[in-house]
Tab-separated table of C-alpha atoms in Angstrom:
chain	number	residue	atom	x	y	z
A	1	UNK	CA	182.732	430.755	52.921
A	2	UNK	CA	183.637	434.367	53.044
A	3	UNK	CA	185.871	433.947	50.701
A	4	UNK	CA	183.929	432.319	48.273
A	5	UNK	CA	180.783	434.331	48.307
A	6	UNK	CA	182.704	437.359	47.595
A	7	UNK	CA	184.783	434.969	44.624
A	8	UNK	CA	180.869	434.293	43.086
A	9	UNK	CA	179.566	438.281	43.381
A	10	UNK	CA	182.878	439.565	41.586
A	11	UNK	CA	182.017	436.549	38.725
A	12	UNK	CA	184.528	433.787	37.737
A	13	UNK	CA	186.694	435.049	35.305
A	14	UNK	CA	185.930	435.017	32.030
A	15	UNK	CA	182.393	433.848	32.889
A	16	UNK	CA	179.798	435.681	31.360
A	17	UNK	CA	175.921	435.363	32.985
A	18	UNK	CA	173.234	435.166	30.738
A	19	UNK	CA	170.414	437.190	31.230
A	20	UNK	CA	166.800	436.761	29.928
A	21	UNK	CA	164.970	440.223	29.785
A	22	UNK	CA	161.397	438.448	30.255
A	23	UNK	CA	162.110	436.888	33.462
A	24	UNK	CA	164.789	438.901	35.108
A	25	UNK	CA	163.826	439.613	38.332
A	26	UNK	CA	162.880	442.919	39.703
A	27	UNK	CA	165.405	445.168	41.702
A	28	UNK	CA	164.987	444.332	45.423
A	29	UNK	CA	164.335	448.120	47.091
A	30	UNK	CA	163.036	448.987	50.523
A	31	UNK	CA	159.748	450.580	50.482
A	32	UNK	CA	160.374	454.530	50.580
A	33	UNK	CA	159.443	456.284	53.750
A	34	UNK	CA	157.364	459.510	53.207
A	35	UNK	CA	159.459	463.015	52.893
A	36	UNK	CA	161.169	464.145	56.268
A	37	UNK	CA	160.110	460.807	58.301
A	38	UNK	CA	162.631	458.282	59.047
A	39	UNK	CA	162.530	454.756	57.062
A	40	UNK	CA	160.612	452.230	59.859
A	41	UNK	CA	163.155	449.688	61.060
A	42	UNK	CA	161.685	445.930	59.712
A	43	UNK	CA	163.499	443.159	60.628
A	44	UNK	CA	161.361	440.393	58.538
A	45	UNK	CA	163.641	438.070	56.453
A	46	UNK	CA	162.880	439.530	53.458
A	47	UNK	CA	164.030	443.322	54.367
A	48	UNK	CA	167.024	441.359	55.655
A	49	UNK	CA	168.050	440.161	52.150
A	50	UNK	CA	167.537	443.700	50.620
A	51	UNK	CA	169.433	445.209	53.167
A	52	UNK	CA	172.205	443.103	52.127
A	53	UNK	CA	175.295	443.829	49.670
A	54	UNK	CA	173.506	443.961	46.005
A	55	UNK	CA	175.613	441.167	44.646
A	56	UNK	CA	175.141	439.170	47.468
A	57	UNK	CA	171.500	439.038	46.929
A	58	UNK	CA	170.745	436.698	44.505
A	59	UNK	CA	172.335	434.125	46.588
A	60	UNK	CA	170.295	434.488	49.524
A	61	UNK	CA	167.319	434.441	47.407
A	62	UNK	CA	168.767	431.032	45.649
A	63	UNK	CA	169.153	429.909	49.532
A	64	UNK	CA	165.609	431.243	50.117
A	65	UNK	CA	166.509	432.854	52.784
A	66	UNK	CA	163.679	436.097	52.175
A	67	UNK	CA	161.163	432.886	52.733
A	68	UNK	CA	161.481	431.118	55.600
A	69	UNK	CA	158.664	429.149	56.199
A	70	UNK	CA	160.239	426.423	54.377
A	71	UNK	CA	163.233	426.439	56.781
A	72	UNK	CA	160.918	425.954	59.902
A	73	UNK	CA	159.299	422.913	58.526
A	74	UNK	CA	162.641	421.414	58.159
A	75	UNK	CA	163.766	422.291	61.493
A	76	UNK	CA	160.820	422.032	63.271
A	77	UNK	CA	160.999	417.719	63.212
A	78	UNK	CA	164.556	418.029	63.943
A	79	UNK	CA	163.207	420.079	67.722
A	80	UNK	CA	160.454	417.167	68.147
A	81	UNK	CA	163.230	414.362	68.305
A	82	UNK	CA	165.656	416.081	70.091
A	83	UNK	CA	162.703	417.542	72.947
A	84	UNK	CA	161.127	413.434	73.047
A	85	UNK	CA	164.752	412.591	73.413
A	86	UNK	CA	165.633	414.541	76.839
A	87	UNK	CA	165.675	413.172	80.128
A	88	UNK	CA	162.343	413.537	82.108
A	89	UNK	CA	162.166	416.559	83.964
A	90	UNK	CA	164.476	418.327	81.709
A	91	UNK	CA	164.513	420.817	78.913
A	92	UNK	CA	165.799	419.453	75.477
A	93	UNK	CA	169.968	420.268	74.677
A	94	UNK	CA	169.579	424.123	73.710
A	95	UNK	CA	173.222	423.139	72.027
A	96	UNK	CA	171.272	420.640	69.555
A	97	UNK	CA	168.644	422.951	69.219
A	98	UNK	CA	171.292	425.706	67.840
A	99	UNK	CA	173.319	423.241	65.844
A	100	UNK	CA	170.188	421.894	63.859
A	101	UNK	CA	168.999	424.906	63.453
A	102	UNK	CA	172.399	426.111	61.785
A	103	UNK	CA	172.368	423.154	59.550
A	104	UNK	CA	168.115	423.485	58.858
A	105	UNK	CA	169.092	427.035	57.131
A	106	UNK	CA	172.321	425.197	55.370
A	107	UNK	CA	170.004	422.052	54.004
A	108	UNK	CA	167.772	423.783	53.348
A	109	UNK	CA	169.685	426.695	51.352
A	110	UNK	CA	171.684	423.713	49.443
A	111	UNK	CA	168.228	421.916	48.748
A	112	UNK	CA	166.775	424.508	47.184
A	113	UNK	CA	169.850	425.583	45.013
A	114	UNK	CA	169.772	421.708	44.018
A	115	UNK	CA	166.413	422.147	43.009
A	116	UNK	CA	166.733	425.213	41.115
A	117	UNK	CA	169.291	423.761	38.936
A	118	UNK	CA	167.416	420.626	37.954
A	119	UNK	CA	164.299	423.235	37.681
A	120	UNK	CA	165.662	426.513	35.919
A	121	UNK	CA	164.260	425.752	32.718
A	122	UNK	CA	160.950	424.858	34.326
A	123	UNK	CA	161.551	427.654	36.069
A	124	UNK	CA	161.311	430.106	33.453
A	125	UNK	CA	157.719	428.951	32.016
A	126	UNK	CA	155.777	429.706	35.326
A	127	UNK	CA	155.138	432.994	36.964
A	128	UNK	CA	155.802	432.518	40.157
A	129	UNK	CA	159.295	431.242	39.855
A	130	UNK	CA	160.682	432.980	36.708
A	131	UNK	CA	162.448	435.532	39.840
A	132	UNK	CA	164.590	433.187	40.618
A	133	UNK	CA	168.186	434.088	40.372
A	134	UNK	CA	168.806	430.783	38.052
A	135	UNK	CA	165.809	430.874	35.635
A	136	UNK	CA	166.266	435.193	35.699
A	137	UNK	CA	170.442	434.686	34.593
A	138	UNK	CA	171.215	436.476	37.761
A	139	UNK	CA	173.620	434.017	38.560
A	140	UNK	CA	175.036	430.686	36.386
A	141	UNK	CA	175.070	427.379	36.776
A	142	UNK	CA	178.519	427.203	37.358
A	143	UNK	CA	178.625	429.984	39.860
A	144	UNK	CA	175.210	428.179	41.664
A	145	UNK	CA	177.253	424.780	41.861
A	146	UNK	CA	180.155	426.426	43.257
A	147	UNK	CA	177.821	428.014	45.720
A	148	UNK	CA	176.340	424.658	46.674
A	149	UNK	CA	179.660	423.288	47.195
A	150	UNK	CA	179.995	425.917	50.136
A	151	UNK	CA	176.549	425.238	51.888
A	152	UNK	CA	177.248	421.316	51.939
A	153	UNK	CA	180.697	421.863	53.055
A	154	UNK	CA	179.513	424.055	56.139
A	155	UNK	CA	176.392	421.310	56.554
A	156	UNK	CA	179.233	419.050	56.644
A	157	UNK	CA	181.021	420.557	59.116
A	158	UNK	CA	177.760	420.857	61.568
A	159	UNK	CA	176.984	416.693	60.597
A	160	UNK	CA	180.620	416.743	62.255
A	161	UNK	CA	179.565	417.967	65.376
A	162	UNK	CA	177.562	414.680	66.125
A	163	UNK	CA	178.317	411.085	67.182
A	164	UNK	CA	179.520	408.769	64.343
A	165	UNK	CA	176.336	406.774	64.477
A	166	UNK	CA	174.706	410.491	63.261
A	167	UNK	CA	177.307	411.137	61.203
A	168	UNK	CA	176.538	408.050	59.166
A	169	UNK	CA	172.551	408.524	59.814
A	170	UNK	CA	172.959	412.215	58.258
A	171	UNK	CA	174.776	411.265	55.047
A	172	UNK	CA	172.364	408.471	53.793
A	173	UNK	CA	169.891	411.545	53.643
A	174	UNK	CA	171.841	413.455	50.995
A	175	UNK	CA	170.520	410.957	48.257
A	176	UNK	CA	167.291	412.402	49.100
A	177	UNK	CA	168.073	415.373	48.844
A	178	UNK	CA	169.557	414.791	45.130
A	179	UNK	CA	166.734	412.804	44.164
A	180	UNK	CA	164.034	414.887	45.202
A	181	UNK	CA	163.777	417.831	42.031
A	182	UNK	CA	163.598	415.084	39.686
A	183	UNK	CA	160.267	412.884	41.144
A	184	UNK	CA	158.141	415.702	40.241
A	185	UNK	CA	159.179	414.490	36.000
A	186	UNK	CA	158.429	410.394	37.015
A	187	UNK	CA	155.822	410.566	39.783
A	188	UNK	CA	152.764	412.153	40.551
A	189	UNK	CA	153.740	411.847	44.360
A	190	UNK	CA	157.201	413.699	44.803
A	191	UNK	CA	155.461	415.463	48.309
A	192	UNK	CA	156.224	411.692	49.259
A	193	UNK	CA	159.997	411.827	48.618
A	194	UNK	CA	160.127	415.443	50.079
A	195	UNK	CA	158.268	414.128	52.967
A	196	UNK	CA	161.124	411.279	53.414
A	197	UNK	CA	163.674	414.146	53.131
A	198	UNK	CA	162.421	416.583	55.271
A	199	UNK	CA	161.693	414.856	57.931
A	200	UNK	CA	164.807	413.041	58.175
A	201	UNK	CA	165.579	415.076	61.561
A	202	UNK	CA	162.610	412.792	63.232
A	203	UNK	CA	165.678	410.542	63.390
A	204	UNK	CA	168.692	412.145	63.538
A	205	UNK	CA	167.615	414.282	66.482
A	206	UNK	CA	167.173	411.427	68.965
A	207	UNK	CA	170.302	410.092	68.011
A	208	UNK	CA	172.206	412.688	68.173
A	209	UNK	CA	171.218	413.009	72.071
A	210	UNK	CA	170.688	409.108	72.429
A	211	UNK	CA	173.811	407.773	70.434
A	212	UNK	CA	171.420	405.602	68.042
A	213	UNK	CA	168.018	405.626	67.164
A	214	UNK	CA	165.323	404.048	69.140
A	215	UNK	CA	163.067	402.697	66.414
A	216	UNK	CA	159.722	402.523	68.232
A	217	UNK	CA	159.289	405.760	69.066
A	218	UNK	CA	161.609	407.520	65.992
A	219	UNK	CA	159.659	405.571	63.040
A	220	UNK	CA	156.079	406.759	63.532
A	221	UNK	CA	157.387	410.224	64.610
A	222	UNK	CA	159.472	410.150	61.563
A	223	UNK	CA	156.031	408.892	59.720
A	224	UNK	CA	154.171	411.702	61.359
A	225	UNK	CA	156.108	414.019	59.654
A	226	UNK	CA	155.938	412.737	56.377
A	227	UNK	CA	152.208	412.815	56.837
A	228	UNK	CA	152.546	416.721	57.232
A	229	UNK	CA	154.571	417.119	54.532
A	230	UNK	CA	151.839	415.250	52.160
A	231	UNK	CA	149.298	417.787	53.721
A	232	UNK	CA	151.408	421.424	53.527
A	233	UNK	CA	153.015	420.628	49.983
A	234	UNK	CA	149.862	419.525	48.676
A	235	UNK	CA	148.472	422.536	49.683
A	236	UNK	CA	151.212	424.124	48.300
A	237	UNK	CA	151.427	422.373	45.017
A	238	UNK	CA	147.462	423.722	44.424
A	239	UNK	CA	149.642	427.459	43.498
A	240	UNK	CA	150.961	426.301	40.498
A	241	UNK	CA	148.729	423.286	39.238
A	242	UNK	CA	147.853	425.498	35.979
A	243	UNK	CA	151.395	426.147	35.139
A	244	UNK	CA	152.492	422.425	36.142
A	245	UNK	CA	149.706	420.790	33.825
A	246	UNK	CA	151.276	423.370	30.683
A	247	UNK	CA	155.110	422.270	31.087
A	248	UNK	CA	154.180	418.943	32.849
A	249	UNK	CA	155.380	418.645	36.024
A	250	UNK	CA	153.655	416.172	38.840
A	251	UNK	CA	152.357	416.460	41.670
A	252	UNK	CA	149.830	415.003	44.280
A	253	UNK	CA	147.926	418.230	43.481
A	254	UNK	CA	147.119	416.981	40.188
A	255	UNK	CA	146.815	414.000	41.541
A	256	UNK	CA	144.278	414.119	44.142
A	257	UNK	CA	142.328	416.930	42.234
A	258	UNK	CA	139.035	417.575	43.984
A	259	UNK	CA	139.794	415.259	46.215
A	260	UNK	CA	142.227	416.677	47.852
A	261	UNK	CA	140.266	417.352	51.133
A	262	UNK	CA	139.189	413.742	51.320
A	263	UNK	CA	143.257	413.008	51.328
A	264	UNK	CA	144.470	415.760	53.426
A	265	UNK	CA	142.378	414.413	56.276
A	266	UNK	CA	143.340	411.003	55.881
A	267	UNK	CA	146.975	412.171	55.906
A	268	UNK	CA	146.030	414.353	59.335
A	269	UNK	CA	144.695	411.083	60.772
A	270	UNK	CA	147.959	409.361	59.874
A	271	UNK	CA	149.893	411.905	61.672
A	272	UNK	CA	147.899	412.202	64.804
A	273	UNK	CA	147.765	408.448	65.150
A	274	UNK	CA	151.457	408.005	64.474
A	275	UNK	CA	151.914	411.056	67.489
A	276	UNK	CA	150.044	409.283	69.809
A	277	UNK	CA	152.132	406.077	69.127
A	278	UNK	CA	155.513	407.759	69.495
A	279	UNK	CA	153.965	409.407	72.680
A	280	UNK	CA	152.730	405.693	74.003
A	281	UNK	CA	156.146	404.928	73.339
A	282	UNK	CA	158.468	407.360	75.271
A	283	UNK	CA	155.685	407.829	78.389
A	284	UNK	CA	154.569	411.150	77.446
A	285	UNK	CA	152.129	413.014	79.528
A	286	UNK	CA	149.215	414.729	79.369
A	287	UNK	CA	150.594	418.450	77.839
A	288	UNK	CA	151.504	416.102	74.865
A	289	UNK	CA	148.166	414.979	73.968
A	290	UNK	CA	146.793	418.241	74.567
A	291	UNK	CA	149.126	419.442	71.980
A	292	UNK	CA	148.599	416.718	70.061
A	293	UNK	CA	144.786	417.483	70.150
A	294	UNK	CA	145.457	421.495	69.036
A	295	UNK	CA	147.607	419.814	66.409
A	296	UNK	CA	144.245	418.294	64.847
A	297	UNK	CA	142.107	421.111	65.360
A	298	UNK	CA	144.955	423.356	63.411
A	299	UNK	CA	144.630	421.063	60.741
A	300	UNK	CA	140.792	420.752	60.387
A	301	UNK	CA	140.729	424.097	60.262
A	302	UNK	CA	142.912	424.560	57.378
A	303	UNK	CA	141.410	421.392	55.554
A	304	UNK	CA	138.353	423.009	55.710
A	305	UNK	CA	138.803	426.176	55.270
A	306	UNK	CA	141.057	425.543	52.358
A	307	UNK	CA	140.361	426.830	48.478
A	308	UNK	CA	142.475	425.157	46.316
A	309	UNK	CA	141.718	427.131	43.890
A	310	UNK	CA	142.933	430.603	45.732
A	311	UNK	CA	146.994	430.694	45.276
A	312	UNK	CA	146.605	433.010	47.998
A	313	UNK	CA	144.901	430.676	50.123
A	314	UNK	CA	147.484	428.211	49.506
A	315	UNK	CA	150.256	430.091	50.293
A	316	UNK	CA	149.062	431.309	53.376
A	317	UNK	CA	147.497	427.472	54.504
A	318	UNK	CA	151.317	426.205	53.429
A	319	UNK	CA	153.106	429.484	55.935
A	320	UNK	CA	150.806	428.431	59.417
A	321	UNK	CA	151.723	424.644	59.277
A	322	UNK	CA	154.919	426.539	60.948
A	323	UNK	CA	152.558	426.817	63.876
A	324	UNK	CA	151.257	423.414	64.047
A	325	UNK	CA	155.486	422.349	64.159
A	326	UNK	CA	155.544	424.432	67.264
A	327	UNK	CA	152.757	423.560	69.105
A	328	UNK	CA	153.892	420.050	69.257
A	329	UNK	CA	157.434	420.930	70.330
A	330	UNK	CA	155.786	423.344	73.304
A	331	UNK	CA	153.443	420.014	73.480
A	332	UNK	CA	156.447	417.919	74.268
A	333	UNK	CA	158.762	420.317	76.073
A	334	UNK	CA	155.828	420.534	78.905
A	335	UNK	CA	154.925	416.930	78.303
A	336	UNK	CA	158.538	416.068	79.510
A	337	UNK	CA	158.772	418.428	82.503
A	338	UNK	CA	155.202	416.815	83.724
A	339	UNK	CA	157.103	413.549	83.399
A	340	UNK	CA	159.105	414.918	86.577
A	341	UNK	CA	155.765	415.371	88.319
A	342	UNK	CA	154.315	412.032	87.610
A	343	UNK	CA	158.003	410.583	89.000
A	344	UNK	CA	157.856	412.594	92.259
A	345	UNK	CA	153.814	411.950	92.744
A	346	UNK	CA	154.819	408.140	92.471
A	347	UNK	CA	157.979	408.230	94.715
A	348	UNK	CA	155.402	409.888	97.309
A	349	UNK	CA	153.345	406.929	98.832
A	350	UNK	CA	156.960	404.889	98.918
A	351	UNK	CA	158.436	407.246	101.314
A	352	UNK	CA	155.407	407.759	103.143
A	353	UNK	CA	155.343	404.521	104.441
């Protein structure tokens, strides 16, 4: 991979990269640090990319890597299935934990590179995305499939790592992931199909500490999730609803209109009912619901708090669903190690007699 990233910052030879003036993106600098004081060490994603090599950069931005809020909500259902999945008493496989998080950053980085090819020419027509290294000509097509042939190998490799029955489980995903970019040009509900996609971990998490999925308690946490998903890309979909109505791209933004409070709480309910059935299902315990419970009132809040007509709102709605993801996996984590209570409170009266 090495290898290869240094192959795409020299430039394939003979390749040339276009660049458009209007949308190129601006230099990535550190903030300056007044006269004679030292520059304040940050260590937030974003300083992480600058700080990098200067040709490397523009691939770590395709990867999105200086944004990773997007990363977390793909990991974060992975961590539910593999936590519900644990023995009772017991933590969840901190090796499974690692290894989806290695191949959350890889998806994730390959997803959005997928996307940015469909989308460069889109791209280019709306503000907030004309930075990107594809619609800005700071890399090319053929240097951004090259680079996506890297990620998927490594994601590969990880997929590897599991049982066959995830193995096979993990690849029926990548279609998905393919089909995804283009919805938003056929459908006015591609959060749907993202939803399907990103939540996919809901199932390969339990089987990749089970051996195969157990379907009553994997489905409706795998619906759950796709629930969220229809709430936090909704809310993020509200950014760019002007530019999406000019070069006509669909969403359930434009879709749901003002409505879309109405159907962001319907979607909560959805989830929270589908939590509690998965919960029913595996005997979880009472830190579970309570979770479950903050899980709601984190949502409420942002439902009604919401102004879909704020980007800024939006954005910053769409960046704390990353705490809703982890107060359900603390939720189950305890949740399982009360299920070691419950067993010894209930072995109790047997040996006392």
């Amino acid at each position: 991979m090495a290898a290869l990233l240094a192959w795409l910052c020299r430039g394939a030879p003979g390749l040339r990269v276009a660049r458009l003036p209007l949308a190129a993106a601006p230099p990535l600098r550190r903030p300056s640090a007044p006269p004679g004081l030292p520059r304040p060490l940050s260590f937030s994603a974003s300083e992480l990319v600058r700080a990098a090599p200067g040709p490397l950069q523009p691939y770590l931005r395709l990867m999105r890597l200086h944004q990773p809020a997007g990363t977390w909500l793909l990991y974060l259902p992975c961590t539910w299935s593999i936590s519900l999945a644990a023995e009772p008493g017991c933590l969840p496989d901190c090796h499974m934990l690692a290894l989806f998080g290695l191949g959350a950053v890889l998806m994730r980085g390959a997803g959005c590179t997928i996307n940015d090819m469909w989308d460069r020419d889109y791209d280019r027509k709306v503000t907030r995305t004309a930075s990107r290294p594809l619609a800005a000509g700071d890399i090319s097509t053929f240097q951004s499939f090259v680079f996506l042939g890297g990620q998927l190998s490594l994601a590969l490799c990880v997929l590897l790592c599991l049982n066959y029955y995830s193995i096979a489980l993990g690849a029926a995903s990548l279609s998905l992931v393919v089909a995804y970019p283009l919805m938003k040009r056929i459908t006015y509900w591609p959060q749907l199909v993202l939803g399907l996609t990103f939540n996919w971990g809901a199932l390969l998490g339990w089987s990749a500490i089970r051996g195969s999925c157990d379907w009553s308690v994997c489905l409706p946490l795998y619906l759950a999730g796709v629930m969220w998903t229809l709430v936090y890309d909704t809310i993020y979909a509200h950014q760019d609803k002007r530019d999406d109505i000019m070069i006509g791209v669909k969403s359930t933004a434009l879709q749901f209109k003002e409505d879309t409070k109405q159907w962001l709480s319907g979607f909560s309910l959805a989830m929270l009912l589908s939590l509690c059935m998965a919960g029913m299902n595996c005997n979880q315990t009472f830190p579970y619901y309570s979770a479950v419970a903050a899980v709601g009132a984190h949502l409420a809040h942002q439902i009604y708090t919401l102004d879909i007509d704020k980007p800024e709102d939006c954005w910053k709605k769409f960046a704390s669903n990353r705490t809703v993801g982890v107060l359900l996996f603390i939720g189950i984590v305890l949740g399982n190690l009360w299920k070691q209570k419950d067993l010894k409170n209930a072995k109790e009266p047997l040996e006392n007699r």
